Amino acid sequence: MKGERQTATMSDVAREAGVALGTVSKVINGLPVGESYRLKVEAAVKKLNYQVNPSAKALKSNRTNTIALIIPNTITPFFALLTHYVNMALEKRGYKMMLCFTEYDRDREQEFVSMVVHNRVDGIIALTYNPTLEIPAGIPFVTIDRFFSVSVPCVASDNFGGGQLAAKKLAELGCKHVACLRTGSSLTNEPSKRKDGFVSGCMEAGLAFEMCNLSDGAPLSAFEVFLRHNLLETDTPLDGLFCGTDLMAWQAVKMVQALGLRVPEDVQVIGFDGVRMFGDKDYICSTIVQPVPDLAETAVSMVLSKDFTGLPPLVCLPVRYQPGGTTRDSQPATV
């Protein structure tokens, strides 16, 4: 061999296999050819260690087989789980995921949208909090948990139904006076329907209820003040709590225990999300479980749809209740 071997080209593969260049192109792009030709090309590709140039392939096909996922972070367990299942759904379809963390920064959200468009991704899946986000035309864009317009498909869990289910379960478990604890921004999104569903469920069950809403970024000490008053300083103390997320439920349990009360004996607590310890072990609390694998599959199917303009503006997926040790119906589940 004279000198250093250069990277093999498609022409090299054609010569090695003894076939036409067009036959090599068909095999590499998954198009039908005769079985004997396919085997010759595959053997030549392996022998020469031929690598497909993704950039050149993208220029020719006008596709990169890459979808961008724009998400706040993966520290939050729900976001981490969603990222995992979106990646799995893309991988099995032969797509790669470009992951962008916004850390709830509205400007970064817009910057990432512009950046991934310039990088010629084939679509965007986003969980966004920017109220003035400019969605680019001409690229499939699917949101999770936030409805923009009829032209931007949204995938969400049944947040309203989940709130109703939480109220129903607390009533079934013997609660007489309950409260909803939540934080939320001024932004209208699907998760804000959880409290509305809870109120509806309480009214249907004839269950007395209180509300404690904090704006994003507000100190959690306001919850402590609310709980102290409504657990220790009233003639009708709370005996049940519904929290907007499992993280909030976990924090509420610690606050209740710090006041000298027991969970679930004195106060029963239900969260929302379906977070599990170490990803697949016990649930951290009794919870309304979001169907995260289905959310991811649906979002990926929609963003890759060949008839993107014909998609429904909102797809709402069912939730379920799971005991997790903070209600009286069972100990934490392990399966």
C-alpha positions as MATLAB code, in Angstrom:
seq = 'MKGERQTATMSDVAREAGVALGTVSKVINGLPVGESYRLKVEAAVKKLNYQVNPSAKALKSNRTNTIALIIPNTITPFFALLTHYVNMALEKRGYKMMLCFTEYDRDREQEFVSMVVHNRVDGIIALTYNPTLEIPAGIPFVTIDRFFSVSVPCVASDNFGGGQLAAKKLAELGCKHVACLRTGSSLTNEPSKRKDGFVSGCMEAGLAFEMCNLSDGAPLSAFEVFLRHNLLETDTPLDGLFCGTDLMAWQAVKMVQALGLRVPEDVQVIGFDGVRMFGDKDYICSTIVQPVPDLAETAVSMVLSKDFTGLPPLVCLPVRYQPGGTTRDSQPATV';
ca = [
       0.000    0.000    0.000;
       1.440    3.341   -1.027;
       1.013    6.101    1.517;
      -1.846    6.435    3.955;
      -5.153    4.936    2.866;
      -7.791    7.542    2.079;
     -11.376    7.341    3.278;
     -13.353    5.023    1.017;
     -15.830    6.609   -1.364;
     -19.017    5.274   -2.928;
     -17.069    4.798   -6.169;
     -14.575    2.633   -4.294;
     -17.420    0.496   -3.018;
     -18.829    0.149   -6.550;
     -15.459   -0.971   -7.919;
     -14.895   -3.423   -5.077;
     -18.380   -4.910   -5.475;
     -18.232   -4.912   -9.277;
     -21.544   -3.096   -9.603;
     -22.758    0.245  -10.892;
     -22.539    3.349   -8.716;
     -26.345    3.643   -8.808;
     -26.673    0.166   -7.305;
     -24.482    1.178   -4.368;
     -26.588    4.290   -3.855;
     -29.790    2.216   -3.791;
     -28.407   -0.220   -1.222;
     -27.122    2.550    1.037;
     -30.461    4.371    0.880;
     -32.508    1.241    1.510;
     -34.010    0.974   -1.968;
     -34.766   -2.440   -3.505;
     -32.112   -4.172   -5.600;
     -31.414   -7.794   -6.460;
     -30.346   -9.891   -3.478;
     -26.998  -10.832   -5.028;
     -26.192   -7.157   -5.701;
     -27.170   -6.175   -2.164;
     -24.888   -8.824   -0.650;
     -21.960   -7.728   -2.854;
     -22.401   -4.085   -1.875;
     -22.742   -4.877    1.835;
     -19.598   -7.015    1.715;
     -17.674   -4.201   -0.025;
     -18.946   -1.619    2.494;
     -17.729   -3.797    5.344;
     -14.353   -4.563    3.731;
     -13.609   -0.916    2.912;
     -15.140    0.395    6.143;
     -17.196    2.811    4.051;
     -18.935    5.506    6.105;
     -21.984    7.349    4.842;
     -21.504   11.126    4.872;
     -24.598   12.343    6.758;
     -24.122   15.952    5.681;
     -23.967   15.089    1.999;
     -26.908   12.740    2.364;
     -28.899   15.484    4.100;
     -28.136   17.994    1.363;
     -29.338   15.563   -1.277;
     -32.508   14.464    0.532;
     -33.198   17.794    2.293;
     -33.556   15.791    5.515;
     -31.188   15.236    8.431;
     -33.143   12.550   10.318;
     -32.747   14.701   13.421;
     -35.481   16.033   15.712;
     -34.807   18.714   18.320;
     -36.230   18.326   21.820;
     -36.365   21.622   23.697;
     -36.962   21.074   27.402;
     -36.222   22.964   30.656;
     -33.812   20.406   32.160;
     -33.330   16.756   33.006;
     -32.862   17.300   36.720;
     -36.624   17.247   37.161;
     -37.588   13.541   37.074;
     -40.607   14.033   34.803;
     -38.515   15.880   32.198;
     -35.783   13.235   32.418;
     -38.285   10.436   31.840;
     -39.875   12.279   28.937;
     -36.464   12.851   27.344;
     -35.653    9.149   27.673;
     -38.834    8.002   25.962;
     -38.679   10.637   23.203;
     -35.163    9.467   22.399;
     -36.294    5.819   22.353;
     -39.222    6.648   20.071;
     -36.925    8.492   17.658;
     -34.192    5.834   17.698;
     -36.533    3.048   16.674;
     -37.606    5.176   13.701;
     -34.009    5.789   12.637;
     -33.882    9.376   13.923;
     -31.471   11.150   16.247;
     -32.360   13.634   18.961;
     -30.794   17.062   19.397;
     -31.314   17.973   23.065;
     -31.608   21.600   24.187;
     -31.919   22.719   27.840;
     -33.561   26.092   28.457;
     -33.569   26.199   32.285;
     -36.903   28.056   31.974;
     -35.124   30.994   30.301;
     -37.541   32.501   27.766;
     -34.800   34.083   25.674;
     -32.924   30.795   25.484;
     -36.083   29.084   24.264;
     -36.292   31.449   21.296;
     -32.542   31.191   20.660;
     -32.725   27.399   20.598;
     -35.653   27.438   18.178;
     -33.651   29.656   15.808;
     -30.514   27.581   16.259;
     -32.095   24.200   15.518;
     -33.890   25.589   12.466;
     -30.553   26.828   11.103;
     -29.126   23.359   11.794;
     -31.822   21.994    9.479;
     -33.522   19.603   11.878;
     -36.583   17.824   10.508;
     -38.856   18.927   13.339;
     -39.089   20.287   16.876;
     -40.739   18.913   20.016;
     -40.834   21.526   22.755;
     -41.946   22.000   26.323;
     -41.852   25.772   26.449;
     -42.706   28.599   28.856;
     -42.141   31.620   26.606;
     -45.529   33.383   26.132;
     -44.300   35.219   23.016;
     -42.384   32.347   21.434;
     -42.168   32.753   17.660;
     -42.738   29.417   15.993;
     -41.032   29.186   12.589;
     -43.086   28.418    9.525;
     -42.287   25.448    7.342;
     -40.970   23.088   10.025;
     -43.065   20.582   12.034;
     -43.417   21.867   15.606;
     -45.178   19.872   18.339;
     -45.634   21.150   21.875;
     -46.055   19.213   25.088;
     -48.412   20.585   27.765;
     -49.037   23.923   26.071;
     -51.612   24.848   23.456;
     -50.474   27.586   21.066;
     -52.939   27.522   18.186;
     -54.863   25.128   15.964;
     -51.870   25.024   13.604;
     -49.434   23.852   16.324;
     -50.286   20.356   17.611;
     -50.114   19.849   21.375;
     -49.779   16.584   23.299;
     -50.795   16.497   26.958;
     -52.074   14.271   29.714;
     -55.665   14.624   30.894;
     -54.750   17.165   33.555;
     -58.334   18.156   34.320;
     -59.371   14.506   34.656;
     -56.341   13.848   36.856;
     -57.366   16.592   39.252;
     -60.874   15.158   39.393;
     -59.499   11.687   40.055;
     -57.342   12.946   42.928;
     -60.367   14.559   44.613;
     -62.431   11.409   44.102;
     -59.723    9.217   45.654;
     -59.300   11.453   48.692;
     -63.058   11.360   49.234;
     -63.124    7.564   48.840;
     -60.314    7.254   51.377;
     -62.334    9.084   54.007;
     -61.080   12.668   53.739;
     -63.518   15.385   54.795;
     -61.526   18.595   54.347;
     -58.828   18.838   51.676;
     -56.607   21.383   49.973;
     -54.847   21.878   46.655;
     -51.262   23.141   46.764;
     -49.718   24.313   43.520;
     -47.302   26.743   41.924;
     -47.897   28.150   38.496;
     -46.966   30.933   36.136;
     -49.313   33.391   34.486;
     -48.891   31.324   31.339;
     -51.971   29.338   30.362;
     -51.014   25.716   29.834;
     -52.484   22.259   30.203;
     -51.096   21.517   33.726;
     -52.980   24.547   35.081;
     -56.145   22.494   34.521;
     -55.177   20.187   37.383;
     -56.521   22.575   40.006;
     -59.712   23.144   38.004;
     -60.292   19.415   37.823;
     -59.653   19.092   41.549;
     -62.194   21.788   42.353;
     -64.707   20.091   40.082;
     -64.047   16.719   41.733;
     -64.435   18.157   45.225;
     -67.725   19.792   44.318;
     -69.044   16.568   42.805;
     -68.060   14.614   45.939;
     -69.372   17.261   48.346;
     -65.849   17.582   49.747;
     -64.841   20.781   51.567;
     -61.671   22.234   50.047;
     -59.135   25.047   50.252;
     -56.733   26.408   47.652;
     -53.153   27.630   48.060;
     -51.648   28.921   44.807;
     -48.137   30.334   44.603;
     -46.599   32.030   41.608;
     -43.433   30.570   40.109;
     -40.414   31.543   42.162;
     -42.415   32.348   45.309;
     -40.868   30.986   48.538;
     -42.315   27.672   49.709;
     -42.553   29.128   53.206;
     -46.024   30.315   52.156;
     -47.071   26.657   52.007;
     -45.705   26.134   55.504;
     -47.762   29.057   56.818;
     -50.868   27.740   55.057;
     -50.396   24.216   56.388;
     -49.670   25.314   59.952;
     -52.869   27.335   60.051;
     -55.067   24.749   58.349;
     -53.681   21.763   60.247;
     -53.096   23.117   63.743;
     -54.948   26.401   64.191;
     -58.468   25.629   63.008;
     -61.478   23.675   64.240;
     -61.736   21.888   60.881;
     -58.183   20.733   60.102;
     -57.221   19.398   56.721;
     -56.957   15.636   56.340;
     -56.037   15.466   52.663;
     -53.752   17.292   50.214;
     -53.539   17.307   46.429;
     -50.290   18.754   45.096;
     -49.636   19.973   41.565;
     -46.539   17.767   41.173;
     -44.949   14.830   42.950;
     -42.021   17.026   43.971;
     -44.437   19.370   45.669;
     -46.162   16.419   47.322;
     -42.815   15.208   48.672;
     -42.119   18.684   50.047;
     -45.616   18.883   51.566;
     -45.126   15.534   53.315;
     -41.954   16.881   54.946;
     -43.801   20.025   56.053;
     -46.680   18.031   57.535;
     -44.292   15.747   59.406;
     -42.363   18.775   60.706;
     -45.625   19.929   62.319;
     -45.775   16.667   64.272;
     -48.446   14.988   62.131;
     -48.319   11.624   60.384;
     -48.694   10.787   56.697;
     -50.970    9.041   55.802;
     -52.530    8.431   59.236;
     -53.392   12.095   59.922;
     -53.045   13.653   56.469;
     -53.238   11.835   53.123;
     -51.298   13.266   50.174;
     -51.639   12.754   46.418;
     -49.219   14.228   43.874;
     -49.197   14.384   40.088;
     -46.710   12.952   37.539;
     -45.931    9.374   38.572;
     -42.310    9.882   39.641;
     -40.486    6.763   40.817;
     -37.313    6.443   42.877;
     -34.280    5.572   40.736;
     -36.508    5.762   37.675;
     -38.253    2.400   38.024;
     -38.543    1.578   41.736;
     -41.134    2.689   44.310;
     -43.353    5.681   43.613;
     -42.283    8.570   45.822;
     -45.892    9.257   46.815;
     -49.438    8.349   45.924;
     -49.867   10.009   42.572;
     -51.736   10.652   39.361;
     -49.521    8.921   36.795;
     -48.890   10.584   33.460;
     -48.479    8.136   30.537;
     -44.984    9.363   29.681;
     -44.135    6.637   27.116;
     -47.402    7.373   25.299;
     -46.787   11.131   25.459;
     -43.388   10.614   23.831;
     -44.667    8.171   21.194;
     -47.531   10.480   20.276;
     -45.322   13.575   20.049;
     -42.793   11.763   17.856;
     -45.478   10.279   15.610;
     -47.000   13.715   15.153;
     -43.774   15.574   14.415;
     -42.858   12.943   11.803;
     -46.341   12.801   10.287;
     -46.481   13.078    6.505;
     -49.763   15.009    6.831;
     -48.680   17.482    9.515;
     -51.332   20.060    8.609;
     -54.083   17.476    9.162;
     -53.159   16.743   12.789;
     -55.555   17.583   15.664;
     -54.608   20.704   17.664;
     -54.730   18.862   20.996;
     -54.275   15.198   21.864;
     -55.170   14.451   25.488;
     -54.010   11.116   26.933;
     -55.574    9.340   29.932;
     -53.984    9.282   33.392;
     -54.359    6.823   36.262;
     -54.135    6.794   40.040;
     -51.293    4.909   41.751;
     -51.054    4.369   45.527;
     -47.578    5.164   46.779;
     -47.561    5.139   50.565;
     -48.885    8.640   51.300;
     -52.515    7.496   51.278;
     -54.178    4.813   53.382;
     -54.927    2.392   50.567;
     -51.522    0.683   50.239;
     -47.806    0.739   50.700;
     -45.525    1.971   47.887;
     -45.762   -0.082   44.710;
     -42.637   -1.877   43.517;
     -43.753   -3.034   40.089;
];
